[in-house]
PDB file of C-alpha atoms in Angstrom:
ATOM      1  CA  MET A   1       0.002   0.001  -0.006  1.00 42.00           C
ATOM      2  CA  HIS A   2       1.135   3.497  -0.808  1.00 45.00           C
ATOM      3  CA  GLU A   3       0.677   6.147   1.851  1.00 45.00           C
ATOM      4  CA  LYS A   4      -0.798   9.394   0.610  1.00 45.00           C
ATOM      5  CA  PRO A   5       1.214  12.492   1.540  1.00 46.00           C
ATOM      6  CA  VAL A   6      -0.325  14.590   4.223  1.00 43.00           C
ATOM      7  CA  ASN A   7      -0.636  18.366   3.594  1.00 43.00           C
ATOM      8  CA  HIS A   8      -0.076  20.359   6.768  1.00 42.00           C
ATOM      9  CA  VAL A   9      -2.032  23.659   6.848  1.00 44.00           C
ATOM     10  CA  ASN A  10       0.149  26.545   8.001  1.00 47.00           C
ATOM     11  CA  ASP A  11      -1.986  28.505  10.469  1.00 45.00           C
ATOM     12  CA  GLU A  12       0.663  31.065  11.152  1.00 51.00           C
ATOM     13  CA  ILE A  13      -0.111  34.606   9.993  1.00 57.00           C
ATOM     14  CA  ASP A  14       1.990  35.734   7.074  1.00 75.00           C
ATOM     15  CA  LEU A  15       3.234  39.181   8.067  1.00 80.00           C
ATOM     16  CA  LEU A  16       4.361  40.018   4.529  1.00 81.00           C
ATOM     17  CA  ASP A  17       0.899  39.132   3.218  1.00 78.00           C
ATOM     18  CA  ILE A  18      -0.692  41.469   5.764  1.00 81.00           C
ATOM     19  CA  ILE A  19       1.648  44.259   4.762  1.00 81.00           C
ATOM     20  CA  ARG A  20       0.796  43.615   1.119  1.00 82.00           C
ATOM     21  CA  GLN A  21      -2.942  43.772   1.769  1.00 80.00           C
ATOM     22  CA  LEU A  22      -2.619  47.028   3.722  1.00 78.00           C
ATOM     23  CA  TRP A  23      -0.432  48.520   1.007  1.00 84.00           C
ATOM     24  CA  GLN A  24      -3.053  47.653  -1.567  1.00 81.00           C
ATOM     25  CA  GLY A  25      -5.670  49.386   0.574  1.00 79.00           C
ATOM     26  CA  LYS A  26      -3.519  52.373   1.405  1.00 81.00           C
ATOM     27  CA  VAL A  27      -6.058  54.715  -0.159  1.00 84.00           C
ATOM     28  CA  ILE A  28      -8.739  53.565   2.284  1.00 84.00           C
ATOM     29  CA  VAL A  29      -6.319  53.932   5.203  1.00 83.00           C
ATOM     30  CA  PHE A  30      -5.412  57.440   4.060  1.00 87.00           C
ATOM     31  CA  CYS A  31      -9.004  58.554   3.498  1.00 87.00           C
ATOM     32  CA  VAL A  32     -10.311  57.189   6.806  1.00 86.00           C
ATOM     33  CA  SER A  33      -7.396  58.768   8.671  1.00 85.00           C
ATOM     34  CA  ILE A  34      -8.116  62.136   7.028  1.00 87.00           C
ATOM     35  CA  VAL A  35     -11.819  61.843   7.983  1.00 87.00           C
ATOM     36  CA  PHE A  36     -10.924  61.174  11.632  1.00 84.00           C
ATOM     37  CA  LEU A  37      -8.462  64.037  11.675  1.00 83.00           C
ATOM     38  CA  ALA A  38     -11.139  66.310  10.255  1.00 83.00           C
ATOM     39  CA  ILE A  39     -13.614  65.213  12.932  1.00 84.00           C
ATOM     40  CA  ALA A  40     -10.977  65.873  15.600  1.00 80.00           C
ATOM     41  CA  GLY A  41     -10.264  69.321  14.157  1.00 80.00           C
ATOM     42  CA  ILE A  42     -13.944  70.201  14.127  1.00 78.00           C
ATOM     43  CA  TYR A  43     -14.225  69.054  17.773  1.00 76.00           C
ATOM     44  CA  ILE A  44     -11.292  71.192  18.738  1.00 71.00           C
ATOM     45  CA  MET A  45     -12.790  74.267  17.065  1.00 74.00           C
ATOM     46  CA  LEU A  46     -16.323  73.812  18.380  1.00 70.00           C
ATOM     47  CA  ALA A  47     -15.601  72.485  21.884  1.00 67.00           C
ATOM     48  CA  THR A  48     -16.642  74.894  24.638  1.00 70.00           C
ATOM     49  CA  PRO A  49     -13.565  76.243  26.443  1.00 77.00           C
ATOM     50  CA  LYS A  50     -13.228  75.553  30.163  1.00 83.00           C
ATOM     51  CA  TRP A  51     -12.026  77.852  32.862  1.00 87.00           C
ATOM     52  CA  THR A  52     -10.560  76.836  36.179  1.00 90.00           C
ATOM     53  CA  ALA A  53     -10.495  78.993  39.347  1.00 92.00           C
ATOM     54  CA  GLU A  54      -8.133  77.921  42.102  1.00 92.00           C
ATOM     55  CA  SER A  55      -6.737  79.077  45.408  1.00 94.00           C
ATOM     56  CA  THR A  56      -3.991  77.768  47.642  1.00 94.00           C
ATOM     57  CA  LEU A  57      -5.056  77.089  51.220  1.00 95.00           C
ATOM     58  CA  SER A  58      -2.861  76.838  54.292  1.00 94.00           C
ATOM     59  CA  LYS A  59      -3.337  76.428  58.056  1.00 93.00           C
ATOM     60  CA  PRO A  60      -4.697  79.338  60.050  1.00 93.00           C
ATOM     61  CA  TYR A  61      -2.613  81.022  62.707  1.00 92.00           C
ATOM     62  CA  LEU A  62      -3.382  80.410  66.378  1.00 90.00           C
ATOM     63  CA  ASN A  63      -4.600  84.017  66.889  1.00 90.00           C
ATOM     64  CA  GLN A  64      -7.109  83.522  64.075  1.00 90.00           C
ATOM     65  CA  LEU A  65      -9.000  80.798  65.945  1.00 90.00           C
ATOM     66  CA  ALA A  66     -10.945  83.177  68.215  1.00 89.00           C
ATOM     67  CA  ASN A  67     -11.549  81.390  71.578  1.00 90.00           C
ATOM     68  CA  TYR A  68     -11.316  77.885  70.128  1.00 90.00           C
ATOM     69  CA  PRO A  69      -7.874  77.293  71.809  1.00 90.00           C
ATOM     70  CA  ALA A  70      -9.429  78.241  75.147  1.00 88.00           C
ATOM     71  CA  GLY A  71     -12.113  75.635  74.601  1.00 89.00           C
ATOM     72  CA  VAL A  72      -9.444  73.051  73.798  1.00 88.00           C
ATOM     73  CA  MET A  73      -7.645  73.840  77.059  1.00 87.00           C
ATOM     74  CA  LEU A  74     -10.916  73.551  79.022  1.00 87.00           C
ATOM     75  CA  SER A  75     -11.728  70.212  77.438  1.00 85.00           C
ATOM     76  CA  GLN A  76      -8.282  68.668  78.002  1.00 78.00           C
ATOM     77  CA  ALA A  77      -6.614  70.240  81.085  1.00 62.00           C
ATOM     78  CA  TRP A  78      -6.840  68.451  84.428  1.00 57.00           C
ATOM     79  CA  PRO A  79      -6.056  70.291  87.677  1.00 50.00           C
ATOM     80  CA  MET A  80      -3.686  68.539  90.082  1.00 45.00           C
ATOM     81  CA  ASN A  81      -3.861  68.225  93.861  1.00 43.00           C
ATOM     82  CA  GLU A  82      -0.836  70.504  94.272  1.00 45.00           C
ATOM     83  CA  GLY A  83      -2.485  73.324  92.360  1.00 47.00           C
ATOM     84  CA  ASP A  84      -3.410  74.167  88.807  1.00 50.00           C
ATOM     85  CA  ASN A  85      -0.813  72.595  86.527  1.00 50.00           C
ATOM     86  CA  THR A  86      -2.740  73.356  83.344  1.00 54.00           C
ATOM     87  CA  PRO A  87      -0.396  72.747  80.332  1.00 54.00           C
ATOM     88  CA  ALA A  88       0.139  75.378  77.702  1.00 64.00           C
ATOM     89  CA  ILE A  89      -1.904  75.027  74.496  1.00 72.00           C
ATOM     90  CA  ASP A  90      -0.136  73.188  71.660  1.00 80.00           C
ATOM     91  CA  GLY A  91      -0.640  75.784  68.920  1.00 83.00           C
ATOM     92  CA  GLU A  92       0.741  73.631  66.095  1.00 87.00           C
ATOM     93  CA  LYS A  93      -1.496  70.711  66.987  1.00 89.00           C
ATOM     94  CA  THR A  94      -4.563  72.905  67.388  1.00 90.00           C
ATOM     95  CA  THR A  95      -4.217  74.703  64.051  1.00 92.00           C
ATOM     96  CA  SER A  96      -3.457  71.399  62.290  1.00 92.00           C
ATOM     97  CA  ASN A  97      -6.573  69.865  63.777  1.00 92.00           C
ATOM     98  CA  VAL A  98      -8.737  72.715  62.477  1.00 93.00           C
ATOM     99  CA  PHE A  99      -7.238  72.638  58.996  1.00 94.00           C
ATOM    100  CA  ASN A 100      -7.337  68.821  58.747  1.00 93.00           C
ATOM    101  CA  THR A 101     -11.018  68.919  59.694  1.00 93.00           C
ATOM    102  CA  PHE A 102     -11.592  71.320  56.774  1.00 93.00           C
ATOM    103  CA  VAL A 103      -9.661  69.075  54.349  1.00 93.00           C
ATOM    104  CA  ALA A 104     -11.641  66.023  55.470  1.00 92.00           C
ATOM    105  CA  THR A 105     -14.906  67.937  55.059  1.00 91.00           C
ATOM    106  CA  ALA A 106     -13.886  69.076  51.551  1.00 91.00           C
ATOM    107  CA  SER A 107     -12.969  65.489  50.572  1.00 90.00           C
ATOM    108  CA  ALA A 108     -16.303  64.167  51.817  1.00 89.00           C
ATOM    109  CA  GLN A 109     -18.204  66.884  49.900  1.00 85.00           C
ATOM    110  CA  ILE A 110     -16.297  65.962  46.693  1.00 84.00           C
ATOM    111  CA  LEU A 111     -17.365  62.353  47.098  1.00 77.00           C
ATOM    112  CA  SER A 112     -20.960  63.499  47.474  1.00 75.00           C
ATOM    113  CA  GLY A 113     -20.809  65.337  44.117  1.00 73.00           C
ATOM    114  CA  ILE A 114     -19.727  68.962  44.794  1.00 79.00           C
ATOM    115  CA  ASN A 115     -18.073  70.502  41.734  1.00 82.00           C
ATOM    116  CA  ILE A 116     -14.588  71.168  43.161  1.00 87.00           C
ATOM    117  CA  SER A 117     -11.294  69.344  43.425  1.00 90.00           C
ATOM    118  CA  ILE A 118      -8.615  69.492  46.102  1.00 91.00           C
ATOM    119  CA  ARG A 119      -4.980  68.314  45.901  1.00 91.00           C
ATOM    120  CA  PRO A 120      -1.800  68.800  47.918  1.00 91.00           C
ATOM    121  CA  GLY A 121       0.040  72.040  47.231  1.00 88.00           C
ATOM    122  CA  ALA A 122       3.691  72.582  46.389  1.00 86.00           C
ATOM    123  CA  THR A 123       4.687  73.071  50.012  1.00 87.00           C
ATOM    124  CA  ALA A 124       3.903  71.066  53.119  1.00 85.00           C
ATOM    125  CA  ASP A 125       0.520  71.624  54.847  1.00 87.00           C
ATOM    126  CA  THR A 126      -0.952  73.424  51.851  1.00 92.00           C
ATOM    127  CA  TYR A 127      -3.725  72.405  49.500  1.00 94.00           C
ATOM    128  CA  ILE A 128      -4.961  73.705  46.155  1.00 93.00           C
ATOM    129  CA  ILE A 129      -8.730  73.821  45.774  1.00 93.00           C
ATOM    130  CA  SER A 130     -10.210  74.449  42.325  1.00 92.00           C
ATOM    131  CA  SER A 131     -13.491  74.633  40.404  1.00 90.00           C
ATOM    132  CA  THR A 132     -14.078  74.430  36.635  1.00 88.00           C
ATOM    133  CA  ALA A 133     -16.846  76.068  34.633  1.00 86.00           C
ATOM    134  CA  ASN A 134     -17.627  77.251  31.057  1.00 84.00           C
ATOM    135  CA  ASP A 135     -16.746  80.901  31.842  1.00 86.00           C
ATOM    136  CA  PRO A 136     -14.325  82.606  34.234  1.00 87.00           C
ATOM    137  CA  ALA A 137     -17.030  84.358  36.279  1.00 90.00           C
ATOM    138  CA  SER A 138     -18.896  81.125  36.975  1.00 89.00           C
ATOM    139  CA  ALA A 139     -15.680  79.313  37.885  1.00 89.00           C
ATOM    140  CA  LYS A 140     -14.743  81.978  40.410  1.00 91.00           C
ATOM    141  CA  GLU A 141     -18.238  82.244  41.834  1.00 92.00           C
ATOM    142  CA  ASN A 142     -18.504  78.443  42.221  1.00 91.00           C
ATOM    143  CA  LEU A 143     -15.200  78.340  44.067  1.00 92.00           C
ATOM    144  CA  GLN A 144     -16.117  81.205  46.386  1.00 92.00           C
ATOM    145  CA  SER A 145     -19.466  79.563  47.142  1.00 91.00           C
ATOM    146  CA  ALA A 146     -17.804  76.221  47.801  1.00 91.00           C
ATOM    147  CA  LEU A 147     -15.260  77.738  50.160  1.00 92.00           C
ATOM    148  CA  MET A 148     -17.953  79.510  52.146  1.00 92.00           C
ATOM    149  CA  SER A 149     -20.056  76.355  52.355  1.00 91.00           C
ATOM    150  CA  LEU A 150     -17.065  74.218  53.412  1.00 93.00           C
ATOM    151  CA  ARG A 151     -16.040  76.831  55.978  1.00 92.00           C
ATOM    152  CA  ASP A 152     -19.511  76.879  57.567  1.00 92.00           C
ATOM    153  CA  GLU A 153     -19.720  73.092  57.571  1.00 92.00           C
ATOM    154  CA  THR A 154     -16.296  72.786  59.169  1.00 93.00           C
ATOM    155  CA  ARG A 155     -17.279  75.307  61.865  1.00 92.00           C
ATOM    156  CA  LYS A 156     -20.361  73.214  62.662  1.00 92.00           C
ATOM    157  CA  GLN A 157     -18.235  70.106  63.016  1.00 92.00           C
ATOM    158  CA  LEU A 158     -15.714  71.874  65.234  1.00 92.00           C
ATOM    159  CA  ASP A 159     -18.541  73.313  67.309  1.00 91.00           C
ATOM    160  CA  ALA A 160     -20.201  69.917  67.787  1.00 92.00           C
ATOM    161  CA  SER A 161     -16.876  68.202  68.605  1.00 91.00           C
ATOM    162  CA  MET A 162     -15.911  70.956  71.029  1.00 91.00           C
ATOM    163  CA  TYR A 163     -19.179  70.900  72.993  1.00 92.00           C
ATOM    164  CA  SER A 164     -19.143  67.073  73.071  1.00 92.00           C
ATOM    165  CA  SER A 165     -15.662  67.165  74.603  1.00 92.00           C
ATOM    166  CA  LEU A 166     -16.687  69.898  77.078  1.00 93.00           C
ATOM    167  CA  ARG A 167     -19.732  67.880  78.160  1.00 93.00           C
ATOM    168  CA  GLU A 168     -17.579  64.839  78.758  1.00 92.00           C
ATOM    169  CA  ARG A 169     -15.104  66.997  80.682  1.00 92.00           C
ATOM    170  CA  ALA A 170     -17.809  68.604  82.770  1.00 93.00           C
ATOM    171  CA  ASN A 171     -19.323  65.186  83.616  1.00 93.00           C
ATOM    172  CA  SER A 172     -15.919  63.912  84.703  1.00 91.00           C
ATOM    173  CA  LEU A 173     -15.359  66.968  86.925  1.00 92.00           C
ATOM    174  CA  LYS A 174     -18.823  66.568  88.338  1.00 93.00           C
ATOM    175  CA  ILE A 175     -18.156  62.928  89.280  1.00 93.00           C
ATOM    176  CA  GLN A 176     -14.854  63.837  90.897  1.00 92.00           C
ATOM    177  CA  MET A 177     -16.341  66.724  92.874  1.00 93.00           C
ATOM    178  CA  GLN A 178     -19.200  64.516  93.987  1.00 94.00           C
ATOM    179  CA  ALA A 179     -16.749  61.923  95.179  1.00 94.00           C
ATOM    180  CA  GLN A 180     -14.894  64.559  97.246  1.00 93.00           C
ATOM    181  CA  GLU A 181     -18.205  65.898  98.634  1.00 93.00           C
ATOM    182  CA  ASN A 182     -19.289  62.410  99.653  1.00 94.00           C
ATOM    183  CA  SER A 183     -15.904  61.832 101.338  1.00 93.00           C
ATOM    184  CA  ALA A 184     -16.160  65.151 103.189  1.00 92.00           C
ATOM    185  CA  LYS A 185     -19.720  64.366 104.324  1.00 93.00           C
ATOM    186  CA  ALA A 186     -18.659  60.953 105.483  1.00 93.00           C
ATOM    187  CA  GLN A 187     -15.845  62.494 107.576  1.00 92.00           C
ATOM    188  CA  ARG A 188     -18.236  65.041 109.126  1.00 91.00           C
ATOM    189  CA  ASP A 189     -20.846  62.337 109.874  1.00 90.00           C
ATOM    190  CA  TYR A 190     -18.161  60.200 111.473  1.00 91.00           C
ATOM    191  CA  ARG A 191     -17.076  63.147 113.675  1.00 90.00           C
ATOM    192  CA  VAL A 192     -20.665  63.837 114.731  1.00 89.00           C
ATOM    193  CA  SER A 193     -21.205  60.165 115.461  1.00 91.00           C
ATOM    194  CA  VAL A 194     -18.121  60.119 117.728  1.00 89.00           C
ATOM    195  CA  LEU A 195     -19.383  63.187 119.563  1.00 88.00           C
ATOM    196  CA  LYS A 196     -22.848  61.644 119.984  1.00 89.00           C
ATOM    197  CA  ASN A 197     -21.389  58.496 121.446  1.00 90.00           C
ATOM    198  CA  ALA A 198     -19.361  60.610 123.881  1.00 86.00           C
ATOM    199  CA  LEU A 199     -22.521  62.572 124.722  1.00 86.00           C
ATOM    200  CA  GLN A 200     -24.422  59.364 125.411  1.00 89.00           C
ATOM    201  CA  LEU A 201     -21.671  58.162 127.738  1.00 88.00           C
ATOM    202  CA  ALA A 202     -21.589  61.561 129.474  1.00 84.00           C
ATOM    203  CA  HIS A 203     -25.370  61.315 130.088  1.00 87.00           C
ATOM    204  CA  GLN A 204     -24.938  57.829 131.531  1.00 87.00           C
ATOM    205  CA  MET A 205     -22.210  59.059 133.875  1.00 86.00           C
ATOM    206  CA  ASN A 206     -24.116  62.318 134.555  1.00 84.00           C
ATOM    207  CA  ILE A 207     -21.085  64.489 133.696  1.00 83.00           C
ATOM    208  CA  GLN A 208     -22.338  68.066 133.536  1.00 81.00           C
ATOM    209  CA  GLN A 209     -19.042  69.816 134.084  1.00 79.00           C
ATOM    210  CA  THR A 210     -15.864  69.076 132.302  1.00 77.00           C
ATOM    211  CA  LYS A 211     -13.510  66.799 134.161  1.00 75.00           C
ATOM    212  CA  LEU A 212     -10.508  67.745 131.943  1.00 71.00           C
ATOM    213  CA  ASN A 213      -7.884  70.313 132.779  1.00 67.00           C
ATOM    214  CA  PRO A 214      -6.987  72.698 129.974  1.00 56.00           C
ATOM    215  CA  VAL A 215      -4.026  71.122 128.126  1.00 55.00           C
ATOM    216  CA  SER A 216      -2.463  71.680 124.795  1.00 46.00           C
ATOM    217  CA  GLY A 217      -3.137  69.259 122.011  1.00 56.00           C
ATOM    218  CA  GLU A 218      -6.214  67.343 120.905  1.00 73.00           C
ATOM    219  CA  ILE A 219      -8.466  65.250 123.128  1.00 77.00           C
ATOM    220  CA  SER A 220      -8.665  61.620 122.068  1.00 78.00           C
ATOM    221  CA  ASP A 221     -12.046  60.202 121.086  1.00 79.00           C
ATOM    222  CA  ASP A 222     -12.017  57.913 124.149  1.00 80.00           C
ATOM    223  CA  MET A 223     -11.797  60.951 126.504  1.00 78.00           C
ATOM    224  CA  LEU A 224     -14.415  63.193 124.824  1.00 82.00           C
ATOM    225  CA  PHE A 225     -17.146  62.156 127.279  1.00 80.00           C
ATOM    226  CA  MET A 226     -15.130  63.888 130.028  1.00 81.00           C
ATOM    227  CA  LEU A 227     -15.938  67.249 128.476  1.00 83.00           C
ATOM    228  CA  GLY A 228     -19.475  67.030 129.857  1.00 83.00           C
ATOM    229  CA  VAL A 229     -22.969  67.160 128.371  1.00 85.00           C
ATOM    230  CA  PRO A 230     -23.218  70.909 127.759  1.00 89.00           C
ATOM    231  CA  ILE A 231     -19.934  71.201 125.937  1.00 86.00           C
ATOM    232  CA  LEU A 232     -20.593  68.090 123.861  1.00 86.00           C
ATOM    233  CA  ASN A 233     -24.016  69.391 122.793  1.00 89.00           C
ATOM    234  CA  THR A 234     -22.417  72.602 121.704  1.00 89.00           C
ATOM    235  CA  MET A 235     -19.684  70.799 119.810  1.00 88.00           C
ATOM    236  CA  ILE A 236     -22.221  68.606 117.970  1.00 89.00           C
ATOM    237  CA  GLU A 237     -24.255  71.604 116.827  1.00 90.00           C
ATOM    238  CA  HIS A 238     -21.074  73.408 115.828  1.00 89.00           C
ATOM    239  CA  GLU A 239     -19.811  70.408 113.876  1.00 88.00           C
ATOM    240  CA  LYS A 240     -23.121  70.078 111.996  1.00 88.00           C
ATOM    241  CA  ASN A 241     -22.988  73.716 110.897  1.00 88.00           C
ATOM    242  CA  LEU A 242     -19.384  73.733 109.783  1.00 87.00           C
ATOM    243  CA  PRO A 243     -18.845  73.830 105.985  1.00 88.00           C
ATOM    244  CA  LEU A 244     -17.434  70.674 104.438  1.00 87.00           C
ATOM    245  CA  LYS A 245     -13.635  70.515 104.254  1.00 88.00           C
ATOM    246  CA  PHE A 246     -12.093  70.190 100.774  1.00 88.00           C
ATOM    247  CA  ASN A 247      -8.547  70.251  99.485  1.00 88.00           C
ATOM    248  CA  ALA A 248      -7.285  72.702  96.845  1.00 88.00           C
ATOM    249  CA  SER A 249      -8.020  70.379  93.915  1.00 88.00           C
ATOM    250  CA  TYR A 250     -11.781  70.538  94.654  1.00 91.00           C
ATOM    251  CA  PHE A 251     -11.846  74.318  94.230  1.00 91.00           C
ATOM    252  CA  ASP A 252      -9.758  74.057  91.068  1.00 89.00           C
ATOM    253  CA  MET A 253     -12.295  71.610  89.646  1.00 90.00           C
ATOM    254  CA  GLN A 254     -15.154  73.814  90.793  1.00 91.00           C
ATOM    255  CA  GLU A 255     -13.627  76.825  88.989  1.00 90.00           C
ATOM    256  CA  MET A 256     -12.990  74.707  85.871  1.00 90.00           C
ATOM    257  CA  PHE A 257     -16.584  73.376  85.952  1.00 92.00           C
ATOM    258  CA  ALA A 258     -17.971  76.907  86.077  1.00 92.00           C
ATOM    259  CA  SER A 259     -15.706  77.999  83.188  1.00 90.00           C
ATOM    260  CA  ILE A 260     -16.900  75.056  81.045  1.00 91.00           C
ATOM    261  CA  ASN A 261     -20.561  75.737  81.723  1.00 91.00           C
ATOM    262  CA  GLY A 262     -20.066  79.388  80.766  1.00 91.00           C
ATOM    263  CA  PHE A 263     -18.003  78.700  77.650  1.00 90.00           C
ATOM    264  CA  LYS A 264     -19.412  79.721  74.267  1.00 89.00           C
ATOM    265  CA  LEU A 265     -17.457  79.215  71.043  1.00 85.00           C
ATOM    266  CA  THR A 266     -17.349  82.410  68.962  1.00 83.00           C
ATOM    267  CA  GLY A 267     -17.530  80.597  65.624  1.00 72.00           C
ATOM    268  CA  ASP A 268     -18.097  83.739  63.536  1.00 76.00           C
ATOM    269  CA  ASN A 269     -14.544  84.877  64.234  1.00 81.00           C
ATOM    270  CA  LEU A 270     -13.016  81.429  63.729  1.00 87.00           C
ATOM    271  CA  SER A 271     -10.819  81.316  60.646  1.00 90.00           C
ATOM    272  CA  ILE A 272     -10.641  77.785  59.208  1.00 92.00           C
ATOM    273  CA  PHE A 273      -7.870  78.468  56.670  1.00 92.00           C
ATOM    274  CA  ASN A 274      -5.736  81.102  55.025  1.00 92.00           C
ATOM    275  CA  ALA A 275      -6.352  81.428  51.227  1.00 91.00           C
ATOM    276  CA  THR A 276      -4.500  83.186  48.472  1.00 90.00           C
ATOM    277  CA  ASN A 277      -6.364  85.311  45.931  1.00 91.00           C
ATOM    278  CA  ILE A 278      -8.400  83.258  43.547  1.00 90.00           C
ATOM    279  CA  SER A 279      -6.770  82.938  40.138  1.00 89.00           C
ATOM    280  CA  VAL A 280      -8.798  82.052  36.996  1.00 87.00           C
ATOM    281  CA  ASP A 281      -7.087  80.387  34.000  1.00 85.00           C
ATOM    282  CA  LYS A 282      -8.329  78.890  30.749  1.00 77.00           C
ATOM    283  CA  VAL A 283      -8.012  75.177  30.578  1.00 72.00           C
ATOM    284  CA  GLY A 284      -5.866  74.425  27.521  1.00 64.00           C
ATOM    285  CA  GLN A 285      -7.126  71.663  25.296  1.00 62.00           C
ATOM    286  CA  LYS A 286      -4.664  68.840  24.628  1.00 71.00           C
ATOM    287  CA  ARG A 287      -4.880  69.384  20.858  1.00 71.00           C
ATOM    288  CA  ALA A 288      -1.828  67.349  19.931  1.00 76.00           C
ATOM    289  CA  LEU A 289      -3.060  64.398  21.949  1.00 80.00           C
ATOM    290  CA  ILE A 290      -6.537  64.604  20.413  1.00 76.00           C
ATOM    291  CA  LEU A 291      -5.116  64.679  16.908  1.00 79.00           C
ATOM    292  CA  VAL A 292      -2.708  61.805  17.497  1.00 86.00           C
ATOM    293  CA  LEU A 293      -5.431  59.640  19.056  1.00 87.00           C
ATOM    294  CA  SER A 294      -7.883  60.390  16.216  1.00 84.00           C
ATOM    295  CA  LEU A 295      -5.261  59.520  13.618  1.00 84.00           C
ATOM    296  CA  LEU A 296      -4.376  56.329  15.423  1.00 90.00           C
ATOM    297  CA  LEU A 297      -8.029  55.374  15.669  1.00 89.00           C
ATOM    298  CA  GLY A 298      -8.526  56.034  11.966  1.00 83.00           C
ATOM    299  CA  VAL A 299      -5.557  53.870  11.033  1.00 86.00           C
ATOM    300  CA  ILE A 300      -6.650  50.999  13.273  1.00 88.00           C
ATOM    301  CA  LEU A 301     -10.226  50.974  12.026  1.00 89.00           C
ATOM    302  CA  SER A 302      -9.282  51.217   8.341  1.00 83.00           C
ATOM    303  CA  CYS A 303      -6.651  48.478   8.635  1.00 86.00           C
ATOM    304  CA  GLY A 304      -9.132  46.242  10.452  1.00 84.00           C
ATOM    305  CA  TYR A 305     -11.724  46.866   7.699  1.00 84.00           C
ATOM    306  CA  ILE A 306      -9.228  45.964   4.935  1.00 83.00           C
ATOM    307  CA  LEU A 307      -8.107  42.713   6.600  1.00 82.00           C
ATOM    308  CA  LEU A 308     -11.631  41.647   7.406  1.00 85.00           C
ATOM    309  CA  ARG A 309     -12.840  42.387   3.859  1.00 83.00           C
ATOM    310  CA  ASN A 310     -10.039  40.384   2.259  1.00 80.00           C
ATOM    311  CA  ALA A 311     -10.559  37.513   4.661  1.00 81.00           C
ATOM    312  CA  LEU A 312     -14.261  37.280   3.742  1.00 81.00           C
ATOM    313  CA  ARG A 313     -13.369  37.385   0.068  1.00 78.00           C
ATOM    314  CA  SER A 314     -10.911  34.524   0.443  1.00 78.00           C
ATOM    315  CA  ALA A 315     -13.437  32.499   2.361  1.00 78.00           C
ATOM    316  CA  ASN A 316     -16.066  32.882  -0.382  1.00 76.00           C
ATOM    317  CA  LYS A 317     -13.734  31.687  -3.152  1.00 66.00           C
TER     318      LYS A 317
END
């Protein structure tokens, strides 16, 4: 038997054949590319120009924060037993907190759809905020409106955060003062109880006149009954009417508590940021990029058309 030769089909793409096909259809490639370039040129001429207004923002100075730093001190400082050791305000931290709150608010508003953008500036702790519109007046107006809205929203957040911290601070002070008051009352009640026990013993022993000689120093609790009934009655009434005894820290906390309750944040004078003058510039169209992309798209589509057409013709033969 004779074996028939097997013809292997070469599935590899012949690069030279593709080049030949494209060269034969060069007129189509040229015409389609010209059409796409013309469309791109018309778009460039008819496209509405855009204008961008932008301003560089930086942190406020400490003296621009009205009485906000005072509120921070009230919400964070703790008086000590030895006196008021209130730390000095950290100006850098305070101004950074205010500015970072503004940046976070702006970022959240951008995510919700507000027509602005914000990006880090050329120097540390600065940001560039911008707005784009079809004319320079609208771009500037939109940016001014956005800055005012963001400023007011940031003030509201700072106000809410401040009063929340002050309430927590006041509650903590109230608990501490109440603990000292309870301790002072317990000490007074104990002293009255000791005197009443001595009075009861003096009644039982019918001691009307003091049996003690005047001596320096305090009388021990065990010997109080020797003072006699009249003196003990007087001492009990006197002890009941004495004001409670507190240490210096109690009065520090009391003063702090009153200051917190009387504190009111003057938000209208609170500067959230420092801003440069708003500059408005025309957004330059990337004409070269548009033309290159349109030419590339025209070449790709025309080449694809030529190769597909020739493939269909070959399949039909």
